[in-house]
CSV table of C-alpha atoms in Angstrom, one decimal:
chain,number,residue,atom,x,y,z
A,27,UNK,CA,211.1,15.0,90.9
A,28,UNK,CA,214.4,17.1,90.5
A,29,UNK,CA,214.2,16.1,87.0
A,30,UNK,CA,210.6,17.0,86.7
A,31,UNK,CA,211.5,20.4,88.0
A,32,UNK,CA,214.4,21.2,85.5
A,33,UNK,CA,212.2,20.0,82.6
A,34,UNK,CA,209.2,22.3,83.8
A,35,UNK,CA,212.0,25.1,84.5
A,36,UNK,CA,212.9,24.9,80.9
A,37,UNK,CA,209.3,24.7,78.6
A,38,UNK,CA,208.4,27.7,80.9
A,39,UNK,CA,211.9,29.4,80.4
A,40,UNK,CA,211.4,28.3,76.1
A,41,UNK,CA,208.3,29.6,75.8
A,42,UNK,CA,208.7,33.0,77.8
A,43,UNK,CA,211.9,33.5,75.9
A,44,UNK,CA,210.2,32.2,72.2
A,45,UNK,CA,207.2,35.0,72.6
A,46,UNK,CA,210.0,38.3,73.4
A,47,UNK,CA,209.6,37.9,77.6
A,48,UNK,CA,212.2,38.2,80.3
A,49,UNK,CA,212.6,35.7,82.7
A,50,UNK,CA,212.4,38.0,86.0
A,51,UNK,CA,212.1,35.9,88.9
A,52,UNK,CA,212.0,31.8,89.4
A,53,UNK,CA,210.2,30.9,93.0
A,54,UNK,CA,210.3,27.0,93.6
A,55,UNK,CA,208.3,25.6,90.8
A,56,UNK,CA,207.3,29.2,89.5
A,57,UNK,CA,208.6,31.7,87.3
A,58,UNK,CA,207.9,35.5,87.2
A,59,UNK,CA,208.1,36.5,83.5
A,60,UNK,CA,208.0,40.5,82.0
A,61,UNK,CA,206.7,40.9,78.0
A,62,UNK,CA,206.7,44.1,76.4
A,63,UNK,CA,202.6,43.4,75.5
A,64,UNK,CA,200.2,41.4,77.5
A,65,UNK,CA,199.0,39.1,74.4
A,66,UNK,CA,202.7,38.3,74.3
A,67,UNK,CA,202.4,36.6,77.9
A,68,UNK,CA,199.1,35.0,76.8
A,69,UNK,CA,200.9,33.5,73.8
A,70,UNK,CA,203.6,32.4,76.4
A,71,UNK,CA,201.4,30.8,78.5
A,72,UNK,CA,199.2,28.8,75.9
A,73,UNK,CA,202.3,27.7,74.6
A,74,UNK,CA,203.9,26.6,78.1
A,75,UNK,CA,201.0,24.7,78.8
A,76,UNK,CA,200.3,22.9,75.6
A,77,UNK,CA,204.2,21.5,75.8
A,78,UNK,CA,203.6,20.8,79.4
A,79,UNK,CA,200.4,18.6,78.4
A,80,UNK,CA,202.4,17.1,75.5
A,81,UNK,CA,205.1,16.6,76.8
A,82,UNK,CA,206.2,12.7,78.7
A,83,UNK,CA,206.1,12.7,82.4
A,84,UNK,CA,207.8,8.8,82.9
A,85,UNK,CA,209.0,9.8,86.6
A,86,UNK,CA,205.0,11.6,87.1
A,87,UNK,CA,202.2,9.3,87.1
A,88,UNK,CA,199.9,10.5,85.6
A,89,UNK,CA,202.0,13.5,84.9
A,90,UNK,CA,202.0,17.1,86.3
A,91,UNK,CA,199.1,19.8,86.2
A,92,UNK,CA,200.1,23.7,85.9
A,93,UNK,CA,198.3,27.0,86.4
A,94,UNK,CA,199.4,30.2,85.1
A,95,UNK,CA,198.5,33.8,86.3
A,96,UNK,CA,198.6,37.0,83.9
A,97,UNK,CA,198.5,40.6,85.1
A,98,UNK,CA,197.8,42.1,81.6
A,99,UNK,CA,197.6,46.3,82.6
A,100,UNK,CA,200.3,48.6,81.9
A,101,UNK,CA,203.1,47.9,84.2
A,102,UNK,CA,204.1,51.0,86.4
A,103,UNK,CA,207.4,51.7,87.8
A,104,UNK,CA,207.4,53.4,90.8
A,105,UNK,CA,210.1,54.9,92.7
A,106,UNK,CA,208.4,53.2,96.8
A,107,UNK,CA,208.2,49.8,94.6
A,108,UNK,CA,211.4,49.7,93.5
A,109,UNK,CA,213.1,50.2,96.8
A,110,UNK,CA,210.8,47.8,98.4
A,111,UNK,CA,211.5,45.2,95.9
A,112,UNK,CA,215.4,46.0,96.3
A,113,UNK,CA,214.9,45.3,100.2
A,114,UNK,CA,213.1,42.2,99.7
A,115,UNK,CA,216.2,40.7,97.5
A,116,UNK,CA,218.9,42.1,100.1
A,117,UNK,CA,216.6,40.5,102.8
A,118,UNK,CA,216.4,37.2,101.2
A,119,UNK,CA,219.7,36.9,99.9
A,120,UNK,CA,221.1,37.6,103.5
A,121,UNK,CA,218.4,34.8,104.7
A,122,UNK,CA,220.2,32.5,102.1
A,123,UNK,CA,223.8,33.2,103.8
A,124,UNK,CA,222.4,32.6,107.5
A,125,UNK,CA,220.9,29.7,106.4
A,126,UNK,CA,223.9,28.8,104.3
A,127,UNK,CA,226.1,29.4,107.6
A,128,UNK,CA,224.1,27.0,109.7
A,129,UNK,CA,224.1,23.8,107.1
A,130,UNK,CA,227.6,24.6,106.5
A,131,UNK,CA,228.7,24.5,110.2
A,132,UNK,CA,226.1,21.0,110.5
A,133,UNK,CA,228.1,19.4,107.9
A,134,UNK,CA,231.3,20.2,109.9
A,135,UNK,CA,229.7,19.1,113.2
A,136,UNK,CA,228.6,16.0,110.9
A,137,UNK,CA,232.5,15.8,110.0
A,138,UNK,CA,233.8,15.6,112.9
A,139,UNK,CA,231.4,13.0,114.2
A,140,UNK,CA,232.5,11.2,111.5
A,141,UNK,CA,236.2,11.5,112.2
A,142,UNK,CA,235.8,10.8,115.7
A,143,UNK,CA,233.9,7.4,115.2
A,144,UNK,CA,236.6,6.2,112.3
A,145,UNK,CA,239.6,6.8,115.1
């Protein structure tokens, strides 16, 4: 499935990329994509799925479905978004490290279990 993944990752990243957009955000098996005019994110997302279908699935039987959202209005940055959106990263990015923290100190509990058992 890994593999699945990274192959998915990289159509989506390919096609955004081949129709002028901007990778903004990935999110598990999503992506978050910015494109200077909506018909360029339609193009993008015709063109994702269309290599997606094509495209061999050995490890997926009988292969992988996708879905694809567009917000096609005129984007608006505002001054309340862009702090919230700054929070949100900080937040999640100091979830990462906590959670980080606690497999690292398992796998040295895990270690040391380890070593005790070999002596």
């Amino acid at each position: 499935m890994r593999e699945a993944l990274a192959r998915h990752d990289a159509i989506l990243r390919a096609a955004v990329e081949a129709n002028g957009g901007h990778v903004v955000k990935t999110t598990g098996d999503g992506c978050h994509a910015a494109f200077g005019a909506a018909l360029n994110g339609v193009a993008a997302a015709l063109a994702a799925q269309q290599e997606i279908d094509a495209a061999s699935w050995e490890s997926l039987k009988p292969g992988i479905r996708v879905r694809m959202g567009l917000h096609t209005g005129q984007a608006e940055l505002r001054a309340e978004a862009s702090a919230r959106a700054e929070k949100t990263t900080r937040q999640e990015a100091e979830a990462l490290y906590e959670k980080e923290k606690q497999h690292s100190a398992q796998l040295e509990e895990k270690g040391k279990l380890i070593t005790s058992e070999l002596k």
